[in-house]
């Protein structure tokens, strides 16, 4: 296939087994590509680029970055620092996780109040499963 | 005649593969052990036999002394190689091997105990004439007692698990206000990693280099050192790039440090391979060095020594464990050329080194002159959440430091790993950083440069990458699985 990208034309020739010849006016090189879930991974000149697709999985991944109230990866809960009803400030450490010999902190994305704790110390938790239910300051009295 | 009939390797990943290959060269049968998560791992495939030892969690498998001793007995192994991490520095494990008439390929249990205790090791080093850094382990381990000790030692301080190693659970504290939360975190990490929350408090020497000496000792009183490894490129006390020789070490300093390393090993009654870690302040003949600790096992970064000194450390470990003498004398050993090791981790440097787990959808090791890859993975393998995120070690050798550095860059640029984020982009940036190029590095370098490096790692895909991505999406799976593509290296 030929893609027009600015003034320089890029010619991509699949070589099989995930290998692609990339030819431009500037020269040619071998790149590698693989599809994984809703993402396309590309290796080009020592760099990896992850190009998001448009399906549910990639939307969920983006959503996770915004909230950060769940584990970023499968992990074990080592400490829960809050109790239901407690008021917290943005950045407060709510839950401490451990994965691959490292501690990871789950922090409050903004000021608010803890509604419920939905994990236990010692539990192995999966990504994208909420660990803490959280009310924003005014929303607890109002339905919306 | 082979020194042992059958060796069980009480480890997983690249180091298990490394030891299995050494066994094969020495005509010794190898026995792998594996957890539920590793049933199809490379080390299991390569060994002559494999024994399932338990669930994926390390405590239920690779840290289970009972399970591993039982596996050794059921498979008829006469020796156990512990690799690094897991039970490699566990005196109870070494003692259990001895009690069951299995040779532990490492030092005796009492030496592990002495050198594993930071207090005892320091005292021993001091008596052997090696300089030490000020520090103490409070007898009472309450928050208040630890805080008092930190104030007594003087800020900045390092909180370290007393039973630890490998940089796990270490916390730097620069003032009183950070102290209490750091104590809690360090204690928890120490408990998780080593089953003991005892903390040791040490003065933090600002901006030192980490320079360590490899030693090998036998049961006949012979001890040699195999020169230094510079491991100053670390993030959060975890090594990332190691090299030998060090750009800071001159022949006179090398002699002083080597003599100190051998003196410590001799005072410890050491046997087998070990590493004496030093902090180095300054460079050249006038530099000061301090004994940091001794690692009573094979190091992750042992290959750079093998490449530059021209030895096989794993084979030597096996031979001296069987009672043979150290295969070299000090005056015969020399360094030739330069070697750099890059640790390729499944982690995202752009997001605080967040560990990554998942499928290695595409993984192709480079084949280039002067490049050695030690890895426990092949394409299609799963990097598990349960274990350390090291995917591979890339070791580049050359006649000069520059030659090795250029080979390392070229090799990373032809080492595609897709499906899991890795630190390869960061390694490439580091190898080309002016301070790395000039050799003006210290242990704070990477953390200090982290922000600037992170900014360089987050880049929009160039048009060529987007064009490749579009081609991948368009590719029907029948092309990717084309059987003829498997024949591409054959001349028909």
Coordinates of C-alpha atoms in Angstrom, one line a residue:
Chain A
X1 CA 0.0 0.0 0.0
X2 CA 1.1 3.6 -0.5
X3 CA 0.3 6.3 2.0
X4 CA 0.7 9.9 1.2
X5 CA 2.3 11.6 4.2
X6 CA 3.3 15.2 3.5
X7 CA 5.7 15.7 0.7
X8 CA 7.4 12.4 1.1
X9 CA 5.6 9.2 -0.1
X10 CA 5.9 6.2 2.2
X11 CA 5.8 2.7 0.6
X12 CA 5.1 -0.2 2.9
X13 CA 5.7 -3.7 1.7
X14 CA 4.6 -6.6 3.9
X15 CA 7.4 -9.2 4.1
X16 CA 5.5 -11.7 6.2
X17 CA 5.8 -12.8 9.8
X18 CA 5.3 -9.2 11.2
X19 CA 8.0 -7.6 9.1
X20 CA 7.4 -4.6 6.8
X21 CA 9.8 -2.9 4.4
X22 CA 9.4 0.9 4.8
X23 CA 10.6 2.9 1.8
X24 CA 10.7 6.7 1.6
X25 CA 12.7 9.1 -0.4
X26 CA 15.2 9.2 2.4
X27 CA 15.9 5.4 2.3
X28 CA 14.5 2.2 3.5
X29 CA 14.3 0.2 6.7
X30 CA 12.6 -2.9 8.2
X31 CA 9.8 -2.2 10.6
X32 CA 7.8 -4.7 12.7
X33 CA 4.0 -4.7 13.4
X34 CA 1.6 -6.7 15.5
X35 CA -2.1 -6.3 16.5
X36 CA -2.9 -6.9 20.1
X37 CA -6.5 -6.2 21.4
X38 CA -7.6 -2.9 19.9
X39 CA -4.1 -1.7 19.5
X40 CA -1.5 -1.9 16.7
X41 CA 2.1 -2.0 17.9
X42 CA 4.8 -0.8 15.5
X43 CA 8.6 -1.1 16.0
X44 CA 10.5 1.4 13.8
X45 CA 14.2 2.4 14.3
X46 CA 14.4 1.2 17.9
X47 CA 11.1 3.0 18.9
X48 CA 7.8 1.3 19.7
X49 CA 4.6 3.2 18.8
X50 CA 1.2 2.0 20.0
X51 CA -1.6 3.1 17.7
X52 CA -5.0 3.0 19.3
X53 CA -7.9 1.3 17.5
X54 CA -11.5 2.3 17.9
X55 CA -13.0 -0.6 19.7
X56 CA -14.2 -0.9 23.3
X57 CA -11.0 -2.2 24.7
X58 CA -8.9 0.9 23.8
X59 CA -11.7 3.2 25.1
X60 CA -11.6 1.4 28.3
X61 CA -7.8 1.8 28.5
X62 CA -8.1 5.5 28.0
X63 CA -10.9 5.7 30.6
X64 CA -8.5 4.1 33.1
X65 CA -5.9 6.8 32.8
X66 CA -8.5 9.4 33.7
X67 CA -9.8 7.8 36.9
X68 CA -7.0 5.7 38.3
X69 CA -9.3 4.3 41.0
X70 CA -8.5 0.8 40.0
X71 CA -5.3 -1.3 39.6
X72 CA -3.3 -0.5 36.5
X73 CA -2.4 -4.2 36.2
X74 CA -3.1 -7.4 38.1
X75 CA -1.8 -6.7 41.6
X76 CA -2.2 -7.7 45.3
X77 CA -3.7 -5.3 47.8
X78 CA -1.2 -4.7 50.6
X79 CA -2.8 -1.8 52.5
X80 CA -6.1 0.1 52.5
X81 CA -5.6 3.6 54.0
X82 CA -9.2 4.8 54.1
X83 CA -12.6 3.8 55.6
X84 CA -16.1 4.4 54.2
X85 CA -17.3 7.9 54.9
X86 CA -13.8 9.4 55.2
X87 CA -13.1 12.7 53.4
X88 CA -10.0 12.6 51.2
X89 CA -8.0 15.2 49.2
X90 CA -6.8 14.8 45.7
X91 CA -3.6 12.8 45.6
X92 CA -4.2 11.0 49.0
X93 CA -3.1 7.4 48.9
X94 CA -6.3 5.3 49.1
X95 CA -5.0 1.8 48.5
X96 CA -1.4 0.4 48.2
X97 CA -0.9 -2.4 45.7
X98 CA 2.0 -4.7 45.1
X99 CA 2.9 -6.2 41.8
X100 CA 6.2 -7.6 40.4
X101 CA 8.0 -6.7 43.7
X102 CA 7.0 -3.1 43.5
X103 CA 4.5 -1.0 45.5
X104 CA 1.9 1.0 43.5
X105 CA -0.3 3.7 45.1
X106 CA -3.9 4.2 44.0
X107 CA -4.6 7.9 44.7
X108 CA -7.8 10.0 44.9
X109 CA -8.3 11.8 41.6
X110 CA -9.9 14.8 43.3
X111 CA -11.3 15.9 46.7
X112 CA -14.2 13.8 47.9
X113 CA -15.6 11.2 50.3
X114 CA -15.2 7.4 50.3
X115 CA -18.5 5.7 49.8
X116 CA -17.4 2.1 49.9
X117 CA -14.3 -0.1 49.8
X118 CA -14.6 -2.9 47.3
X119 CA -11.3 -4.8 47.9
X120 CA -9.6 -6.6 50.8
X121 CA -6.0 -6.7 51.9
X122 CA -4.3 -9.7 50.4
X123 CA -6.8 -9.9 47.5
X124 CA -5.4 -10.2 43.9
X125 CA -7.3 -7.5 41.9
X126 CA -7.6 -7.2 38.2
X127 CA -7.2 -4.0 36.1
X128 CA -10.3 -1.8 35.5
X129 CA -12.2 -3.2 38.5
X130 CA -12.9 -0.3 40.9
X131 CA -11.2 -0.7 44.3
X132 CA -12.9 2.2 46.0
X133 CA -16.3 3.8 45.4
X134 CA -15.9 7.5 45.7
X135 CA -18.3 10.5 45.9
X136 CA -17.3 13.9 44.6
X137 CA -17.9 16.7 47.2
X138 CA -21.4 18.0 46.1
X139 CA -22.7 15.0 44.3
X140 CA -23.4 13.0 47.5
X141 CA -26.6 15.1 48.2
X142 CA -27.8 15.4 44.6
X143 CA -28.9 12.9 42.1
X144 CA -27.9 13.5 38.6
Chain B
X1 CA 34.4 -36.5 34.6
X2 CA 31.4 -34.3 35.3
X3 CA 31.5 -32.7 38.8
X4 CA 27.8 -33.6 39.4
X5 CA 25.4 -36.1 37.8
X6 CA 22.3 -33.9 37.9
X7 CA 21.7 -30.3 39.0
X8 CA 18.4 -28.8 39.9
X9 CA 18.0 -25.2 39.1
X10 CA 15.9 -23.5 41.8
X11 CA 14.9 -20.5 39.7
X12 CA 13.1 -19.4 36.5
X13 CA 13.6 -17.0 33.6
X14 CA 16.9 -16.1 32.0
X15 CA 19.1 -17.2 34.8
X16 CA 17.6 -20.7 34.9
X17 CA 18.2 -20.9 31.1
X18 CA 21.8 -19.7 31.6
X19 CA 22.5 -22.4 34.2
X20 CA 20.8 -25.2 32.2
X21 CA 23.0 -24.3 29.2
X22 CA 26.2 -24.4 31.4
X23 CA 25.1 -27.9 32.7
X24 CA 24.6 -29.1 29.1
X25 CA 28.1 -27.9 28.1
X26 CA 29.5 -29.8 31.2
X27 CA 27.5 -33.0 30.4
X28 CA 25.5 -32.6 33.6
X29 CA 21.8 -33.4 33.5
X30 CA 19.6 -30.4 34.4
X31 CA 16.3 -30.4 36.3
X32 CA 14.0 -27.3 36.0
X33 CA 11.3 -26.4 38.6
X34 CA 8.2 -24.5 37.7
X35 CA 5.1 -22.9 39.1
X36 CA 1.6 -23.0 37.6
X37 CA 2.5 -19.8 35.7
X38 CA 5.6 -21.3 34.1
X39 CA 4.5 -24.7 32.8
X40 CA 5.4 -23.7 29.2
X41 CA 8.4 -21.4 30.0
X42 CA 11.7 -21.7 28.1
X43 CA 13.6 -23.0 31.1
X44 CA 11.1 -25.9 31.4
X45 CA 11.4 -26.7 27.7
X46 CA 15.3 -26.7 27.8
X47 CA 16.0 -28.7 30.9
X48 CA 16.4 -32.5 30.8
X49 CA 13.6 -32.9 33.3
X50 CA 11.2 -30.5 35.0
X51 CA 9.3 -30.7 38.3
X52 CA 6.1 -28.8 39.2
X53 CA 6.6 -27.2 42.6
X54 CA 3.4 -25.2 43.2
X55 CA 1.2 -22.2 42.6
X56 CA 2.2 -19.1 40.8
X57 CA 2.8 -16.9 43.9
X58 CA 6.5 -17.2 44.7
X59 CA 5.9 -18.1 48.3
X60 CA 4.1 -21.3 47.1
X61 CA 6.7 -22.3 44.6
X62 CA 10.1 -20.7 44.0
X63 CA 10.4 -19.6 47.7
X64 CA 9.2 -22.9 49.1
X65 CA 12.2 -24.7 50.6
X66 CA 10.2 -27.9 51.2
X67 CA 8.9 -28.0 47.6
X68 CA 12.3 -27.5 46.1
X69 CA 14.1 -30.0 48.4
X70 CA 11.4 -32.5 47.6
X71 CA 11.8 -31.9 43.9
X72 CA 15.6 -32.4 44.2
X73 CA 15.1 -35.7 46.0
X74 CA 12.4 -37.0 43.6
X75 CA 14.5 -36.1 40.6
X76 CA 17.7 -37.5 42.0
X77 CA 19.6 -34.2 41.8
X78 CA 22.9 -34.2 43.7
X79 CA 23.3 -30.4 43.6
X80 CA 21.1 -27.3 43.5
X81 CA 22.0 -24.0 41.7
X82 CA 19.9 -21.2 43.2
X83 CA 20.5 -18.6 40.5
X84 CA 19.8 -15.1 41.9
X85 CA 16.9 -13.7 43.9
X86 CA 14.4 -16.2 45.4
X87 CA 16.2 -18.6 47.8
X88 CA 19.8 -17.8 46.5
X89 CA 20.7 -15.8 49.7
X90 CA 18.5 -17.8 52.1
X91 CA 20.7 -19.5 54.8
X92 CA 17.8 -21.9 55.8
X93 CA 17.7 -23.1 52.2
X94 CA 21.5 -23.7 52.1
X95 CA 21.3 -25.5 55.4
X96 CA 18.3 -27.6 54.2
X97 CA 20.4 -28.6 51.1
X98 CA 23.3 -29.6 53.4
X99 CA 21.0 -31.5 55.8
X100 CA 19.7 -33.6 52.8
X101 CA 23.1 -34.3 51.4
X102 CA 22.5 -32.1 48.3
X103 CA 25.4 -29.7 47.3
X104 CA 24.3 -26.1 47.4
X105 CA 26.1 -24.3 44.6
X106 CA 27.0 -21.2 46.7
X107 CA 28.6 -20.4 50.0
X108 CA 28.0 -22.3 53.3
X109 CA 24.8 -21.3 55.2
X110 CA 26.7 -19.6 58.0
X111 CA 28.5 -17.3 55.6
X112 CA 25.2 -16.4 53.9
X113 CA 23.9 -15.6 57.4
X114 CA 26.8 -13.4 58.2
X115 CA 27.0 -11.5 54.9
X116 CA 23.2 -11.3 54.7
X117 CA 23.1 -9.3 57.9
X118 CA 24.1 -5.8 57.0
X119 CA 25.4 -5.2 60.6
X120 CA 27.6 -8.3 60.7
X121 CA 28.8 -7.9 57.1
X122 CA 29.8 -4.3 57.8
X123 CA 31.6 -5.2 61.0
X124 CA 33.4 -8.1 59.2
X125 CA 34.5 -5.8 56.3
X126 CA 35.7 -3.1 58.7
X127 CA 37.8 -5.7 60.6
X128 CA 39.2 -6.9 57.3
X129 CA 40.4 -3.4 56.5
X130 CA 37.7 -2.3 54.1
X131 CA 36.3 1.2 54.7
X132 CA 32.5 1.3 55.6
X133 CA 29.7 3.9 55.4
X134 CA 28.2 5.1 58.8
X135 CA 25.0 3.3 59.7
X136 CA 23.1 1.2 62.3
X137 CA 20.2 -1.2 62.8
X138 CA 18.1 0.0 65.8
X139 CA 17.6 -2.9 68.3
X140 CA 14.0 -1.7 68.8
X141 CA 12.3 -1.5 65.4
X142 CA 9.5 1.0 66.4
X143 CA 8.9 4.0 64.2
X144 CA 10.3 6.2 66.9
X145 CA 13.5 4.2 67.4
X146 CA 14.1 4.1 63.7
X147 CA 13.5 7.8 63.4
X148 CA 16.0 8.4 66.2
X149 CA 18.6 6.3 64.5
X150 CA 18.1 8.2 61.2
X151 CA 18.7 11.5 63.0
X152 CA 21.7 10.0 64.8
X153 CA 23.2 8.7 61.5
X154 CA 22.4 12.1 59.9
X155 CA 20.4 13.0 56.9
X156 CA 20.2 12.1 54.1
X157 CA 19.7 8.5 55.0
X158 CA 18.8 5.3 53.3
X159 CA 16.3 2.8 54.9
X160 CA 17.2 -0.7 53.8
X161 CA 15.6 -4.1 54.6
X162 CA 18.2 -5.7 56.9
X163 CA 17.6 -9.0 55.2
X164 CA 17.4 -7.6 51.7
X165 CA 19.4 -7.2 48.5
X166 CA 19.0 -6.2 44.9
X167 CA 17.7 -2.7 45.9
X168 CA 14.2 -4.0 46.8
X169 CA 12.5 -1.9 49.4
X170 CA 15.2 0.7 49.8
X171 CA 14.1 4.3 50.5
X172 CA 16.1 7.5 50.5
X173 CA 15.0 10.0 53.1
X174 CA 16.4 13.6 52.9
X175 CA 14.6 15.1 56.0
X176 CA 12.5 14.5 59.0
X177 CA 9.2 15.3 57.3
X178 CA 9.5 12.3 54.9
X179 CA 10.6 9.9 57.5
X180 CA 7.5 8.3 59.0
X181 CA 5.7 7.4 55.7
X182 CA 9.0 6.1 54.3
X183 CA 9.6 3.8 57.4
X184 CA 6.1 2.3 56.9
X185 CA 6.6 1.7 53.2
X186 CA 10.1 0.3 53.6
X187 CA 9.0 -2.1 56.3
X188 CA 6.0 -3.3 54.3
X189 CA 8.2 -3.9 51.2
X190 CA 10.8 -5.7 53.3
X191 CA 8.1 -7.9 54.8
X192 CA 6.6 -8.8 51.4
X193 CA 10.0 -9.4 49.7
X194 CA 12.0 -11.0 52.4
X195 CA 9.5 -12.0 55.2
X196 CA 11.3 -9.8 57.7
X197 CA 10.6 -6.1 58.2
X198 CA 13.8 -5.2 60.1
X199 CA 15.3 -2.0 58.8
X200 CA 18.9 -0.8 58.6
X201 CA 19.6 2.9 58.5
X202 CA 22.6 4.1 56.6
X203 CA 24.1 7.5 55.7
X204 CA 23.4 8.3 52.0
X205 CA 26.6 9.2 50.2
X206 CA 25.4 11.7 47.7
X207 CA 26.2 11.0 44.0
X208 CA 28.5 8.1 44.5
X209 CA 29.3 5.5 41.8
X210 CA 28.4 1.9 42.4
X211 CA 31.4 -0.2 41.6
X212 CA 31.5 -3.9 42.6
X213 CA 34.1 -6.6 42.4
X214 CA 33.4 -10.2 41.4
X215 CA 35.2 -12.8 43.4
X216 CA 35.5 -16.6 43.3
X217 CA 36.7 -18.7 46.2
X218 CA 37.2 -22.5 46.6
X219 CA 37.3 -24.9 49.5
X220 CA 41.2 -24.9 49.4
X221 CA 41.7 -21.3 50.5
X222 CA 42.2 -19.8 46.9
X223 CA 40.4 -16.5 46.3
X224 CA 40.6 -14.5 43.1
X225 CA 38.8 -11.3 42.0
X226 CA 37.7 -10.8 38.4
X227 CA 37.9 -7.0 38.4
X228 CA 35.1 -4.5 38.7
X229 CA 31.6 -3.9 37.3
X230 CA 30.3 -0.3 37.3
X231 CA 26.6 -0.4 38.0
X232 CA 25.8 3.3 38.5
X233 CA 23.0 3.6 36.1
X234 CA 20.1 2.7 38.4
X235 CA 16.6 3.8 38.9
X236 CA 15.3 3.6 42.5
X237 CA 18.3 1.5 43.4
X238 CA 17.6 -1.1 40.7
X239 CA 20.4 -1.5 38.2
X240 CA 19.6 -0.7 34.5
X241 CA 23.0 -0.6 32.7
X242 CA 26.2 -2.2 33.9
X243 CA 29.7 -2.0 32.3
X244 CA 33.2 -3.1 32.8
X245 CA 35.8 -1.7 33.0
X246 CA 34.6 1.3 35.0
X247 CA 35.5 4.7 33.5
X248 CA 36.4 5.9 37.1
X249 CA 38.8 3.1 38.0
X250 CA 42.5 3.4 37.4
X251 CA 45.0 0.5 37.7
X252 CA 46.1 1.7 41.2
X253 CA 42.5 2.1 42.4
X254 CA 41.6 -1.3 40.9
X255 CA 44.4 -2.9 42.8
X256 CA 43.3 -1.3 46.1
X257 CA 39.7 -2.2 45.6
X258 CA 40.5 -5.7 44.4
X259 CA 42.7 -6.4 47.4
X260 CA 39.9 -5.1 49.8
X261 CA 37.4 -7.4 48.1
X262 CA 39.6 -10.4 48.4
X263 CA 40.3 -9.5 52.1
X264 CA 36.6 -9.3 52.9
X265 CA 35.9 -12.6 51.2
X266 CA 38.8 -14.3 53.0
X267 CA 37.7 -12.9 56.4
X268 CA 34.2 -14.3 55.7
X269 CA 35.5 -17.7 55.0
X270 CA 33.8 -17.4 51.6
X271 CA 33.3 -20.1 49.0
X272 CA 32.0 -20.0 45.5
X273 CA 31.1 -16.8 43.4
X274 CA 30.3 -13.6 45.2
X275 CA 30.3 -9.9 44.7
X276 CA 31.6 -7.2 47.0
X277 CA 29.7 -4.0 46.3
X278 CA 31.5 -0.6 47.0
X279 CA 30.3 3.0 46.8
X280 CA 33.0 5.0 45.0
X281 CA 33.3 8.8 45.7
X282 CA 35.3 10.6 43.0
X283 CA 37.4 8.9 40.3
X284 CA 40.9 7.9 39.7
X285 CA 43.8 7.2 42.1
X286 CA 42.5 9.6 44.8
X287 CA 38.9 8.2 44.9
X288 CA 37.5 6.9 48.2
X289 CA 35.6 3.7 48.3
X290 CA 33.3 2.2 51.0
X291 CA 32.2 -1.4 51.5
X292 CA 28.4 -1.5 50.8
X293 CA 27.5 -5.2 51.0
X294 CA 28.3 -8.6 49.7
X295 CA 26.0 -10.5 47.4
X296 CA 26.5 -14.2 48.2
X297 CA 25.4 -15.4 44.8
X298 CA 25.7 -15.1 41.1
X299 CA 24.8 -11.5 40.0
X300 CA 22.4 -10.6 37.2
X301 CA 25.2 -8.7 35.5
X302 CA 27.8 -11.5 35.6
X303 CA 27.9 -11.8 31.8
X304 CA 29.9 -8.5 31.3
X305 CA 32.7 -10.0 33.5
X306 CA 32.5 -13.2 31.4
X307 CA 32.9 -11.3 28.2
X308 CA 35.8 -9.1 29.3
X309 CA 37.8 -11.5 31.4
X310 CA 37.0 -14.5 29.1
X311 CA 35.7 -16.9 31.7
X312 CA 32.6 -18.9 32.4
X313 CA 31.4 -18.0 35.9
X314 CA 28.6 -20.5 36.1
X315 CA 30.8 -23.4 35.1
X316 CA 33.4 -22.2 37.6
X317 CA 30.7 -22.1 40.3
X318 CA 29.7 -25.7 39.6
X319 CA 33.4 -26.8 39.6
X320 CA 34.3 -25.2 42.9
X321 CA 31.0 -26.4 44.5
X322 CA 32.2 -29.9 43.6
X323 CA 35.5 -29.3 45.5
X324 CA 37.7 -28.5 42.5
X325 CA 40.1 -25.6 42.9
X326 CA 39.5 -22.1 41.4
X327 CA 40.4 -22.7 37.8
X328 CA 42.5 -19.5 37.5
X329 CA 45.3 -17.7 39.3
X330 CA 45.1 -14.0 39.9
X331 CA 48.1 -13.1 37.8
X332 CA 46.6 -14.9 34.7
X333 CA 43.4 -12.8 34.8
X334 CA 43.1 -9.6 32.8
X335 CA 40.5 -7.4 31.3
X336 CA 40.3 -7.2 27.5
X337 CA 38.1 -4.7 25.7
X338 CA 34.8 -3.5 27.1
X339 CA 31.3 -4.9 27.8
X340 CA 28.0 -3.1 28.5
X341 CA 24.9 -4.9 29.8
X342 CA 21.4 -3.5 29.2
X343 CA 18.6 -4.9 31.3
X344 CA 15.4 -5.0 29.2
X345 CA 12.5 -4.7 31.6
X346 CA 8.7 -5.1 31.0
X347 CA 8.0 -1.6 32.4
X348 CA 6.8 1.7 31.2
X349 CA 9.5 4.4 31.9
X350 CA 7.0 7.1 30.7
X351 CA 4.6 6.2 33.5
X352 CA 6.9 5.9 36.6
X353 CA 8.4 2.5 35.5
X354 CA 5.0 0.9 35.9
X355 CA 5.6 -2.9 35.5
X356 CA 3.9 -4.4 32.5
X357 CA 2.5 -7.9 32.2
X358 CA 1.1 -9.6 29.1
X359 CA 1.9 -11.4 25.9
X360 CA 5.1 -11.0 23.9
X361 CA 3.1 -10.7 20.7
X362 CA 6.3 -10.2 18.7
X363 CA 9.8 -10.7 20.1
X364 CA 12.9 -11.0 17.8
X365 CA 16.4 -11.1 19.3
X366 CA 19.1 -9.4 17.3
X367 CA 21.9 -11.4 15.8
X368 CA 24.9 -9.1 15.4
X369 CA 28.7 -9.2 16.1
X370 CA 29.6 -8.8 19.7
X371 CA 26.1 -9.2 21.0
X372 CA 25.0 -11.7 23.6
X373 CA 21.4 -12.0 24.7
X374 CA 20.5 -13.9 27.9
X375 CA 16.7 -14.3 28.0
X376 CA 14.1 -16.7 29.4
X377 CA 11.4 -15.8 26.9
X378 CA 10.5 -16.5 23.3
X379 CA 7.8 -14.9 21.1
X380 CA 4.3 -15.8 22.2
X381 CA 5.3 -16.2 25.9
X382 CA 3.5 -14.4 28.7
X383 CA 5.3 -12.0 31.0
X384 CA 3.6 -12.8 34.3
X385 CA 2.5 -10.4 37.0
X386 CA 3.9 -12.7 39.6
X387 CA 7.6 -12.3 38.9
X388 CA 10.3 -9.7 38.3
X389 CA 9.9 -7.8 35.0
X390 CA 13.3 -8.6 33.5
X391 CA 12.7 -9.9 29.9
X392 CA 16.2 -10.1 28.7
X393 CA 19.8 -8.9 29.2
X394 CA 21.6 -7.6 26.1
X395 CA 25.4 -7.7 26.5
X396 CA 27.4 -5.7 23.9
X397 CA 31.2 -6.3 23.7
X398 CA 33.9 -4.4 21.8
X399 CA 37.5 -3.5 21.7
X400 CA 36.7 -0.1 23.3
X401 CA 33.9 1.4 25.3
X402 CA 32.8 3.3 22.2
X403 CA 32.7 0.2 20.1
X404 CA 30.6 -1.6 22.7
X405 CA 28.3 1.4 23.0
X406 CA 27.7 1.6 19.3
X407 CA 27.0 -2.1 19.1
X408 CA 24.6 -1.8 22.0
X409 CA 22.7 1.0 20.2
X410 CA 22.6 -1.0 16.9
X411 CA 21.4 -4.1 18.7
X412 CA 18.5 -2.3 20.5
X413 CA 17.5 -0.8 17.2
X414 CA 17.1 -4.3 15.8
X415 CA 15.4 -5.8 18.8
X416 CA 11.6 -5.5 18.3
X417 CA 9.5 -6.3 21.3
X418 CA 5.8 -5.7 20.7
X419 CA 2.7 -6.4 22.9
X420 CA 4.3 -5.2 26.2
X421 CA 5.8 -1.8 26.9
X422 CA 9.5 -2.0 27.7
X423 CA 12.3 0.3 28.7
X424 CA 14.2 -0.1 25.3
X425 CA 13.4 3.5 24.3
X426 CA 14.9 4.7 27.6
X427 CA 18.0 2.5 27.2
X428 CA 18.6 4.1 23.8
X429 CA 18.3 7.6 25.2
X430 CA 20.7 6.7 28.0
X431 CA 23.3 5.2 25.7
X432 CA 23.4 8.5 23.7
X433 CA 23.2 10.8 26.7
X434 CA 26.3 13.1 26.8
X435 CA 27.0 12.1 30.4
X436 CA 26.9 8.4 29.6
X437 CA 29.0 8.9 26.5
X438 CA 31.7 10.8 28.6
X439 CA 31.4 8.3 31.4
X440 CA 30.6 11.0 34.0
X441 CA 27.9 8.9 35.7
X442 CA 26.8 8.3 39.3
X443 CA 24.0 6.4 41.0
X444 CA 21.7 9.6 41.0
X445 CA 22.2 10.3 37.3
X446 CA 19.1 8.4 36.0
X447 CA 16.7 9.6 38.7
X448 CA 17.9 13.2 38.2
X449 CA 17.5 12.9 34.4
X450 CA 14.2 11.1 34.6
X451 CA 11.9 14.0 33.8
X452 CA 13.9 15.1 30.8
X453 CA 14.2 11.6 29.5
X454 CA 10.5 10.9 30.0
X455 CA 9.7 13.9 27.8
X456 CA 11.8 12.5 25.1
X457 CA 10.1 9.1 25.3
X458 CA 6.6 10.4 24.7
X459 CA 6.6 11.0 20.9
X460 CA 3.9 11.0 18.4
X461 CA 4.2 8.2 15.8
X462 CA 5.9 9.5 12.7
X463 CA 4.1 9.1 9.3
X464 CA 6.1 5.9 8.5
X465 CA 4.9 4.3 11.7
X466 CA 1.3 5.2 11.0
X467 CA 1.7 3.8 7.5
X468 CA 3.0 0.5 9.0
X469 CA 0.1 0.4 11.5
X470 CA -2.4 0.8 8.7
X471 CA -0.7 -2.0 6.8
X472 CA -0.8 -4.2 9.9
X473 CA -4.5 -3.6 10.3
X474 CA -5.1 -4.3 6.6
X475 CA -3.1 -7.5 6.7
X476 CA -5.4 -10.6 6.6
X477 CA -4.2 -13.1 9.2
X478 CA -3.5 -15.6 6.3
X479 CA -0.5 -13.5 5.3
X480 CA 0.9 -13.3 8.8
X481 CA 0.5 -17.1 9.1
X482 CA 1.8 -17.9 5.6
X483 CA 3.7 -21.1 5.9
X484 CA 6.2 -20.0 3.3
X485 CA 7.2 -17.1 5.5
X486 CA 8.7 -19.6 7.9
X487 CA 11.1 -20.6 5.0
X488 CA 12.4 -17.2 4.4
X489 CA 15.9 -18.0 5.6
X490 CA 16.2 -21.1 3.5
X491 CA 17.8 -21.1 0.1
X492 CA 15.7 -23.4 -2.0

